[in-house]
Short mmCIF file of C-alpha atoms in Angstrom, two decimals:
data_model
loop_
_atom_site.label_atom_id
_atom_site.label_comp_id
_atom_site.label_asym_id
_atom_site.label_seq_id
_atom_site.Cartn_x
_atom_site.Cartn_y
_atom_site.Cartn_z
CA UNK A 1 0.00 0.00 0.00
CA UNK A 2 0.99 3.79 -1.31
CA UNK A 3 0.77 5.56 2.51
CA UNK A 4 1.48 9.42 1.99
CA UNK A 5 0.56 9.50 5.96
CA UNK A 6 3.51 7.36 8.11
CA UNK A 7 0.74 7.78 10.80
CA UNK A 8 -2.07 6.58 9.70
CA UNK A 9 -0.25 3.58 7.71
CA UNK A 10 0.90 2.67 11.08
CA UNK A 11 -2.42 3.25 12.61
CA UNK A 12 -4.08 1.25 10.30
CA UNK A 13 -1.33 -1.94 10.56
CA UNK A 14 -1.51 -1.51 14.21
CA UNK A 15 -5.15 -2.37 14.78
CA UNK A 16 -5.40 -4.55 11.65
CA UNK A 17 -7.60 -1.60 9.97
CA UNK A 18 -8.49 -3.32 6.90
CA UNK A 19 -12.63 -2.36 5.90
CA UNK A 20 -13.39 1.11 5.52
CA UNK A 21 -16.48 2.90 4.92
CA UNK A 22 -16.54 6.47 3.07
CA UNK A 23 -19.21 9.26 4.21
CA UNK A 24 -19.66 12.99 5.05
CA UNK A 25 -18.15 14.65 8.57
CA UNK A 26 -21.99 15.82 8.27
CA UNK A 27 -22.79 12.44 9.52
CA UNK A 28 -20.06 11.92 12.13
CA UNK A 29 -22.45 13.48 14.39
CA UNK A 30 -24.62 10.50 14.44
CA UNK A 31 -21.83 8.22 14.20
CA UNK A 32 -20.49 9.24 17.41
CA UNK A 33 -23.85 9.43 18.80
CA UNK A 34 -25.41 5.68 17.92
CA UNK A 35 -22.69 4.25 16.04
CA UNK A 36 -23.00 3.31 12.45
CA UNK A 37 -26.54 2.67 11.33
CA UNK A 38 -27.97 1.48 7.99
CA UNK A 39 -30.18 4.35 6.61
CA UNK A 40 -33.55 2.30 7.33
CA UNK A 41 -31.87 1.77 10.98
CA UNK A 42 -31.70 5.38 11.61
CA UNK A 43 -35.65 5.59 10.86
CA UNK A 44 -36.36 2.91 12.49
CA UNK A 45 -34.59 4.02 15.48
CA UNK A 46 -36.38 7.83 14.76
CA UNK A 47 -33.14 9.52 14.67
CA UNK A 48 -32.91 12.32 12.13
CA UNK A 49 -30.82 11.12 8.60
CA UNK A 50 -27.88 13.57 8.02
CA UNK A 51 -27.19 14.61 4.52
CA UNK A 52 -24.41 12.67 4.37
CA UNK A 53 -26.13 9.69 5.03
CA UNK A 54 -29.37 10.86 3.18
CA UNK A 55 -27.80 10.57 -0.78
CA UNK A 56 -27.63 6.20 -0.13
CA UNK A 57 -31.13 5.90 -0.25
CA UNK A 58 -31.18 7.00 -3.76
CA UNK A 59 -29.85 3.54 -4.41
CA UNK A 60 -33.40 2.01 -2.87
CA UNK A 61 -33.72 0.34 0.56
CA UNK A 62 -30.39 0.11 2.61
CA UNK A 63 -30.68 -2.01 5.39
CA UNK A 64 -26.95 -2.40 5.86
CA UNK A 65 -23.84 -0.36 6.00
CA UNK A 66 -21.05 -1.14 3.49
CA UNK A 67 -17.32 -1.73 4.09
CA UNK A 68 -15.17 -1.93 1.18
CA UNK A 69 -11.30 -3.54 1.93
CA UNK A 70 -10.63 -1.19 -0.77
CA UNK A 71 -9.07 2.18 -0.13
CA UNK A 72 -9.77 3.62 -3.21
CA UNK A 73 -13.43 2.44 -3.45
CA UNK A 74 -14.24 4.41 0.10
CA UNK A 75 -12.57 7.02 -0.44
CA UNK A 76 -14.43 7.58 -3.90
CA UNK A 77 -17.82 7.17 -2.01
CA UNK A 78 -16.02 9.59 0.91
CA UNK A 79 -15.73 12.53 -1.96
CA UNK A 80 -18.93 11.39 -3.89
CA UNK A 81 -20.79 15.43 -3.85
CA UNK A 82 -24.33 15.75 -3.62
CA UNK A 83 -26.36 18.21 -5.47
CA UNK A 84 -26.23 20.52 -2.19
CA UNK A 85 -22.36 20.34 -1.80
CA UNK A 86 -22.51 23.69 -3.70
CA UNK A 87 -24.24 25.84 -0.97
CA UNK A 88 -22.32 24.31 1.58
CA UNK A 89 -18.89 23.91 1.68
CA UNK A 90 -18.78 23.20 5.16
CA UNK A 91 -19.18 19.36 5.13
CA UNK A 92 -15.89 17.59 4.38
CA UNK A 93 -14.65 13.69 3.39
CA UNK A 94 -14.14 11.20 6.41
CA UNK A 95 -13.14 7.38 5.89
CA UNK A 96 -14.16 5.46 8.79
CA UNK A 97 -12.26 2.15 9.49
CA UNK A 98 -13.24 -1.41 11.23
CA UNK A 99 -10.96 -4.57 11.34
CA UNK A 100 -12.26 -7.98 10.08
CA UNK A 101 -11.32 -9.40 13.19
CA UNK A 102 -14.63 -7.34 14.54
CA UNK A 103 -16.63 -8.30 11.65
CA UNK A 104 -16.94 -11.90 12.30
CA UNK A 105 -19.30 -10.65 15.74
CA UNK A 106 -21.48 -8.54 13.50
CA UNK A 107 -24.48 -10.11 11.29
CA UNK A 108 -23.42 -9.80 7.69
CA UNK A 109 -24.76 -9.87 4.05
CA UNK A 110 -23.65 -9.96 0.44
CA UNK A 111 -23.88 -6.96 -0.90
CA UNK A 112 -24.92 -6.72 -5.34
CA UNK A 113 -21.92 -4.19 -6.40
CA UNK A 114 -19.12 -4.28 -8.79
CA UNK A 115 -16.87 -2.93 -6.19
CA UNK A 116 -15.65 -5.16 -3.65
CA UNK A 117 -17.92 -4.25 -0.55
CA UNK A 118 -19.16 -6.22 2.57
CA UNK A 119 -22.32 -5.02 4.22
CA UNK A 120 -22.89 -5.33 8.00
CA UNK A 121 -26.39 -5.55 8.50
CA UNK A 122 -27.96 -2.86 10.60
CA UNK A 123 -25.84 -1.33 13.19
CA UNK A 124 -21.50 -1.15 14.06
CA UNK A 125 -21.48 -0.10 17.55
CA UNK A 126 -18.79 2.57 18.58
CA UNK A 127 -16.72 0.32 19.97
CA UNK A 128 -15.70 -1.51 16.80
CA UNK A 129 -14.86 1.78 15.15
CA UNK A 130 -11.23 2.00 15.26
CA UNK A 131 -10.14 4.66 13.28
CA UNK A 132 -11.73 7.90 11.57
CA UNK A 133 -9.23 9.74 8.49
CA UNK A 134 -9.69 13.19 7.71
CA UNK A 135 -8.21 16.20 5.26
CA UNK A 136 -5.14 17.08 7.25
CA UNK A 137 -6.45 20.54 8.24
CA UNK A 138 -9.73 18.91 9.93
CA UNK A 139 -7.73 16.49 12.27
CA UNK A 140 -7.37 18.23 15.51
CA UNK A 141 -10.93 19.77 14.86
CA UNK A 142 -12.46 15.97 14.66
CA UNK A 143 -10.13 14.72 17.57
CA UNK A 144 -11.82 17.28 19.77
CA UNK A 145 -15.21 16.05 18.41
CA UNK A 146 -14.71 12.46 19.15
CA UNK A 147 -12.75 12.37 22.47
CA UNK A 148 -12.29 8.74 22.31
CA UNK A 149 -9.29 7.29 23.33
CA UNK A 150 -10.23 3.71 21.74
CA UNK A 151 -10.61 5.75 17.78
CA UNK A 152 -7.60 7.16 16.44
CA UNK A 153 -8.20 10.43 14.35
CA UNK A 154 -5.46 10.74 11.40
CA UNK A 155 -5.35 12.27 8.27
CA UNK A 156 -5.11 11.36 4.50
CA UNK A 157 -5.82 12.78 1.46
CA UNK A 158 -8.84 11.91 0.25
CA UNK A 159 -7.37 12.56 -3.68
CA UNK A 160 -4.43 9.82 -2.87
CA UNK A 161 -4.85 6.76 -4.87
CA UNK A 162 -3.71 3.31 -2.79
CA UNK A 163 -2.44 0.30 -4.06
CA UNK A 164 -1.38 -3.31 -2.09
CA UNK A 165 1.28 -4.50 -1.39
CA UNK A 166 2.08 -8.18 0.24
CA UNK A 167 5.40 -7.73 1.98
CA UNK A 168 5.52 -5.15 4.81
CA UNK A 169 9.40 -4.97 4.20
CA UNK A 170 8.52 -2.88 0.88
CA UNK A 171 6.40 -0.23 2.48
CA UNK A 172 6.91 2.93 0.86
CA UNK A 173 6.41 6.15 2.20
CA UNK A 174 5.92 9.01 -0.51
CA UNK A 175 7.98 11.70 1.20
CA UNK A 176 7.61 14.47 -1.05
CA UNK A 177 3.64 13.73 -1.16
CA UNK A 178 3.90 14.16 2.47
CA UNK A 179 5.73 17.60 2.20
CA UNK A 180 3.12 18.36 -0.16
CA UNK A 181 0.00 17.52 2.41
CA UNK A 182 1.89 19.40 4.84
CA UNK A 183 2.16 22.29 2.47
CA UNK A 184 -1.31 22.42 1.65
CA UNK A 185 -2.61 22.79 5.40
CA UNK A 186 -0.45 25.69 6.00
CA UNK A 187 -2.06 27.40 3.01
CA UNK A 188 -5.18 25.94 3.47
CA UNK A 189 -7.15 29.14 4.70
CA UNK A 190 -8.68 29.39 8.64
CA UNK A 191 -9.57 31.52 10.94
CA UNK A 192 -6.79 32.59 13.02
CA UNK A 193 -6.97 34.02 17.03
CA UNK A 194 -6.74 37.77 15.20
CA UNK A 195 -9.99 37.47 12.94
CA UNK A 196 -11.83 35.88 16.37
CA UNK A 197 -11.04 39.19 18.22
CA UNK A 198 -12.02 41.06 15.55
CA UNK A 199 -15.36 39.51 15.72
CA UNK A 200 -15.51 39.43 18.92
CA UNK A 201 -15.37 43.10 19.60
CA UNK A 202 -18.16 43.82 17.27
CA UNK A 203 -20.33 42.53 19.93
CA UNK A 204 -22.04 43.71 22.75
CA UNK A 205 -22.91 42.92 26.57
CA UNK A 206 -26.44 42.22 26.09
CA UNK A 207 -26.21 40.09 22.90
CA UNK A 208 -23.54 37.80 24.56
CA UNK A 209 -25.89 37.38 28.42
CA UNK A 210 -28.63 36.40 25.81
CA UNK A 211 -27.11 33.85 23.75
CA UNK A 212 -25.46 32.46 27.33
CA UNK A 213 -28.90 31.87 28.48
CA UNK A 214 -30.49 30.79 26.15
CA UNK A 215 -27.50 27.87 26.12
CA UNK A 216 -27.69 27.25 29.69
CA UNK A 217 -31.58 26.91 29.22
CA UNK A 218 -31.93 24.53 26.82
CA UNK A 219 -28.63 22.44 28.60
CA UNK A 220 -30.89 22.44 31.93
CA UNK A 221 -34.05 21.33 29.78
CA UNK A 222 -32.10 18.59 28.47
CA UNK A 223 -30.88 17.57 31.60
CA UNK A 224 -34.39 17.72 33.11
CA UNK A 225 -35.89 15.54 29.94
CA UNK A 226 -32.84 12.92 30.47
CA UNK A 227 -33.95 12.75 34.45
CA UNK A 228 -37.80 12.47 33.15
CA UNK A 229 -37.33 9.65 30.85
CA UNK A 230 -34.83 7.65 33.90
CA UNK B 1 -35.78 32.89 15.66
CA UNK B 2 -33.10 30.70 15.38
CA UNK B 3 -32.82 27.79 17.42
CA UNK B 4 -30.06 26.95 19.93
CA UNK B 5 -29.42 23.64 17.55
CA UNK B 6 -29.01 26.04 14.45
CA UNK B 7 -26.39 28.60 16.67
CA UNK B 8 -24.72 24.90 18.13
CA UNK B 9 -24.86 23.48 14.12
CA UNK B 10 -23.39 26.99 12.71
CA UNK B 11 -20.41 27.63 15.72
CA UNK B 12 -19.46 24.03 15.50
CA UNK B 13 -19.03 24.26 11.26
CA UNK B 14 -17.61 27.96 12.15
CA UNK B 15 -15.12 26.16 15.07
CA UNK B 16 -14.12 23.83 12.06
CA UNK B 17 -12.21 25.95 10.41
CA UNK B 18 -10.28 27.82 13.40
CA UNK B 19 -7.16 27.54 13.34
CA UNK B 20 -5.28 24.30 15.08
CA UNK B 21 -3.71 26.66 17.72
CA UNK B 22 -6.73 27.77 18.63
CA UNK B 23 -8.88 24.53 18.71
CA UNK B 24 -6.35 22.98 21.06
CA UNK B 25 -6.94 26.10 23.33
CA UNK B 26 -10.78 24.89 23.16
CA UNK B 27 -11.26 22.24 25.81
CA UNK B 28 -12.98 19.23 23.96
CA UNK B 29 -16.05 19.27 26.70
CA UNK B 30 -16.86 22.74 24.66
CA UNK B 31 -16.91 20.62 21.09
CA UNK B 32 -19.18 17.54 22.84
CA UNK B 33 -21.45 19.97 24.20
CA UNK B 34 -22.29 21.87 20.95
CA UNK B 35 -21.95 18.16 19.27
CA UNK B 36 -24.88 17.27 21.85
CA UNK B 37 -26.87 20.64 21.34
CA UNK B 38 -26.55 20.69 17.66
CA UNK B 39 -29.44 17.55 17.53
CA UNK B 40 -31.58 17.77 14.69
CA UNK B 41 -30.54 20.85 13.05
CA UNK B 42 -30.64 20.71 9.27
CA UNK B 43 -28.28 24.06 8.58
CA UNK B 44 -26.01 24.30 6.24
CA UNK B 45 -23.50 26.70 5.60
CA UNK B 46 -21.19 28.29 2.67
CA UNK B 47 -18.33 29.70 4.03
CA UNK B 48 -16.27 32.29 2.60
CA UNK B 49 -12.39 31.57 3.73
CA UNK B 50 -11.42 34.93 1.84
CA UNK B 51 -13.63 36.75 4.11
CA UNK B 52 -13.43 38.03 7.88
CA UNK B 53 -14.76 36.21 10.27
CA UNK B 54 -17.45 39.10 11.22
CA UNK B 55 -18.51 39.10 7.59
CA UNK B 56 -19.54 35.44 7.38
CA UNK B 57 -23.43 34.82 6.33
CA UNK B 58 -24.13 33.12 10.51
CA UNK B 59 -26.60 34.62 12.63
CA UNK B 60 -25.75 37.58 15.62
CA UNK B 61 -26.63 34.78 18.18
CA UNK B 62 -23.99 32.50 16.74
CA UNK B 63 -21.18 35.46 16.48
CA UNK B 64 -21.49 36.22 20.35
CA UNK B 65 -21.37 32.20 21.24
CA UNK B 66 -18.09 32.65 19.41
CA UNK B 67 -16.82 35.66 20.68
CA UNK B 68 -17.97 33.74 24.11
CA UNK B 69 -15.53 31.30 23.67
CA UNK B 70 -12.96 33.36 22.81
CA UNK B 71 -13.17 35.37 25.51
CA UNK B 72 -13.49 31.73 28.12
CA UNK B 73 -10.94 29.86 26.69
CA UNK B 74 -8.44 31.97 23.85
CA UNK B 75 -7.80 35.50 25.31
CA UNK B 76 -5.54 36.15 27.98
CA UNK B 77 -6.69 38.15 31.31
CA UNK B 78 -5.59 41.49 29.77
CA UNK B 79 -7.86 40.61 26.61
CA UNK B 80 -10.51 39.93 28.55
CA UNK B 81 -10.28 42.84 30.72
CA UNK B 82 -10.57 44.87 26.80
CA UNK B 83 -13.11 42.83 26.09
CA UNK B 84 -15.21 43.37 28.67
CA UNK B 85 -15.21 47.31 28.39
CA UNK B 86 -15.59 46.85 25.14
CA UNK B 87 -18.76 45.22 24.81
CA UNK B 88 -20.29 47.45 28.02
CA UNK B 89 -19.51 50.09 25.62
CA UNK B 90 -20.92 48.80 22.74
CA UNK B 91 -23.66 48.04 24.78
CA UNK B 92 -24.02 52.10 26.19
CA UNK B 93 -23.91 52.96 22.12
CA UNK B 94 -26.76 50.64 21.43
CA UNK B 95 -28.88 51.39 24.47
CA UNK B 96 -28.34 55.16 23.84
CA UNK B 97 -29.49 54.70 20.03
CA UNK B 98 -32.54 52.94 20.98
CA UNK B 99 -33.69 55.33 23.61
CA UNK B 100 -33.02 58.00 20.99
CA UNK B 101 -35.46 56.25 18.82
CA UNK B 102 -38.24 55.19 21.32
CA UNK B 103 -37.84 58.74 22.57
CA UNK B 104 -41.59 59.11 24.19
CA UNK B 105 -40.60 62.84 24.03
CA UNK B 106 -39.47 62.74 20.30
CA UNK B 107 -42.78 60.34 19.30
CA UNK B 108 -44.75 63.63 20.53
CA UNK B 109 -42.56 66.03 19.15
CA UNK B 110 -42.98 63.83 16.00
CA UNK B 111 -46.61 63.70 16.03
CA UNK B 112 -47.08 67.79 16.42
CA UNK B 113 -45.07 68.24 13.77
CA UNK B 114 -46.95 65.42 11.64
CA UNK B 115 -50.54 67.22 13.10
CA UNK B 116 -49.56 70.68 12.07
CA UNK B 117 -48.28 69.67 8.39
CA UNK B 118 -51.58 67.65 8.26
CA UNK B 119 -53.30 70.62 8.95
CA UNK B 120 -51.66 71.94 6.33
CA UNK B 121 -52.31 70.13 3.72
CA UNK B 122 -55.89 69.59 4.32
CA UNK B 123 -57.33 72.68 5.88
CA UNK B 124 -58.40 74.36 2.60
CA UNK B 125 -60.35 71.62 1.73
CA UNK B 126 -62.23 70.65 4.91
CA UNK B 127 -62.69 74.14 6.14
CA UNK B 128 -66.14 74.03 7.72
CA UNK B 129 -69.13 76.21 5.86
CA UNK B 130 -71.19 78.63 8.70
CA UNK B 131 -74.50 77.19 9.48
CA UNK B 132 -77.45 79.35 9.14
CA UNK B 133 -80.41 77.75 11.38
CA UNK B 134 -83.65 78.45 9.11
CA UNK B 135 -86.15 80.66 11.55
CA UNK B 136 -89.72 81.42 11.33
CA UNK B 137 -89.40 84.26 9.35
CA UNK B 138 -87.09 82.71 6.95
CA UNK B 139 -89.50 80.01 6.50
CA UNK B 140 -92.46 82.45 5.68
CA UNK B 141 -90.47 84.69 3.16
CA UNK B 142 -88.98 81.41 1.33
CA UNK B 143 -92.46 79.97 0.97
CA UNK B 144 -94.29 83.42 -0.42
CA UNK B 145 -91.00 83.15 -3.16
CA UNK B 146 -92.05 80.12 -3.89
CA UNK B 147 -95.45 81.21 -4.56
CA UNK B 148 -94.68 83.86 -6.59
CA UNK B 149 -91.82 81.54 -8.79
CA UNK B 150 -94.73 79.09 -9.09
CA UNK B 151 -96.69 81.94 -10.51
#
């Protein structure tokens, strides 16, 4: 295998990372939530679809989730745009990985593709998720955002192309496509602690006590709800 | 009005493109919180990188959350010390411009001035014609002309 990333190459032969699964960060939120769901698992279960997730049922019913043991495959589905990808550029490319070790405790099915893909039927609890990959500039964000020790958060490029390789001896790390990725996140534009105080001293006293409460509000209502339904 | 989810949903895309520096500076029960808050929201955003951060198409609710968290968990004491007079002044400008508005003494002087220009205008038209109540003797001569005319 091609790995640009020394990390997450090691990352992924560490924990024998070998299925992945390509989606939207839009649906991470879920993910991290209820674990991975099938589309018709999420309804089922009443929990609101992401867009991310949303675009699979154009394919019919989806009672599964697919894993592919093929980089390339997820991480075409991971950068597959939907029509409203061009009113929001805020949603971004994640690969989420599993090892086949885990499979083999989770009901399965065939799945009717030409790629190679697996489908685990229903739901992946958390647990078995070992690994999320990101655009470089997005991996401390997402870290934050998942806060679990047991997934490790790396980066890769989601335009990379992956090949296999038998013998572990040959690995082959791509250093100037490395320089490259590092390259690109220092260009890649954010919003630095200078255009946050500018913001911030736009605002005023009363605006800033409002939005507080209003947080702190709905926080205690969903803390009262949570004791209700105990 | 938006709804907390929507503010969570829009400072959690917003907090996505801060800088690393400052995300580490962010403890992560800040990003699980929002996570948790942002339930159900369906926003979606298109942000401009080439713009400021003030001139970013988010709601007023969700640029104060920010500027919150700036001033919790980025600036220093010193900043937040600026900060804080900062936004009480703000605050004075904007109270002082709405009381300038809402004026109760101003929505009076308003009105006279909107009465007498009424007046004005309309006077000519609506002036009122004198009344001349028809007595007895008024009665008596009108009917003998009518006599006569009829003759």
């Amino acid at each position: 295998m091609l790995a640009t990333h020394p990390e997450t190459f090691e990352i992924m032969t560490k924990h024998n990372i070998n299925l992945f699964h390509g989606t939207k960060f839009d649906a991470l939120h879920n993910i991290l939530n209820y674990g991975m769901n099938s589309i018709d698992e999420l309804s089922k279960k009443g929990i609101t679809i992401s867009t991310g997730e949303r675009w699979s049922r154009t394919n019919g019913k989806r009672d599964f989730i697919s894993f592919t043991d093929d980089l390339d495959t997820a991480l075409g589905y991971a950068s597959i745009q939907n029509s409203q990808d061009k009113q929001n550029n805020s949603d971004f490319s994640i690969l989420i990985g599993i090892s086949s070790d885990d499979v083999k405790q989770m009901k399965t099915c065939s799945v009717h593709s030409e790629v190679p893909e697996i489908g685990v039927m229903n739901n992946v609890p958390l647990e078995y998720i070992k690994f999320i990959a990101v655009p470089e500039n997005k991996v401390e964000y997402v870290r934050k955002l998942v806060n679990n020790p047991n997934i490790n958060v790396t980066s890769i490029d989601m335009n990379d192309k992956f090949y296999y390789i038998d013998d572990m001896d040959t690995i082959y790390y791509n250093t100037s496509k490395i320089k490259e990725l590092m390259e690109e996140k220092e260009k890649a534009k954010t919003f630095d602690s200078e255009s946050v105080k500018k913001l911030a001293e736009g605002r005023k006293k009363s605006g800033i006590l409002d939005v507080y409460r209003k947080i702190k509000n709905k926080i205690k209502n969903l803390i009262n709800n949570r004791d209700k339904n105990r | 009005m938006i709804q907390v989810n929507d503010i969570c949903k829009e400072v959690l895309i917003i907090l996505s493109y801060f800088n690393d520096d400052l995300i580490k500076k962010i403890p992560t029960r800040v990003f699980k919180k929002l996570s948790e808050l942002s339930v159900g929201s369906k926003i979606e955003l298109y942000i401009d990188t080439e713009k400021d951060l003030d001139k970013q198409n988010i709601s007023e609710e969700s640029k104060d959350l920010i500027s919150l968290i700036y001033y919790n968990f980025i600036a220093d004491e010193n900043e937040k010390n600026r900060l804080m007079k900062l936004w009480n002044d703000n605050e004075n400008i904007y109270q002082e411009k709405l009381r300038e508005k809402y004026n109760v003494d101003n929505i009076f002087q308003n009105k006279t001035q909107e009465s007498k220009s009424l007046e004005k205008t309309h006077l000519p038209n609506t002036a009122m014609t004198k009344y001349k109540k028809e007595t007895l003797f008024y009665k008596i001569k009108n009917f003998i002309k009518y006599i006569l005319n009829k003759n």
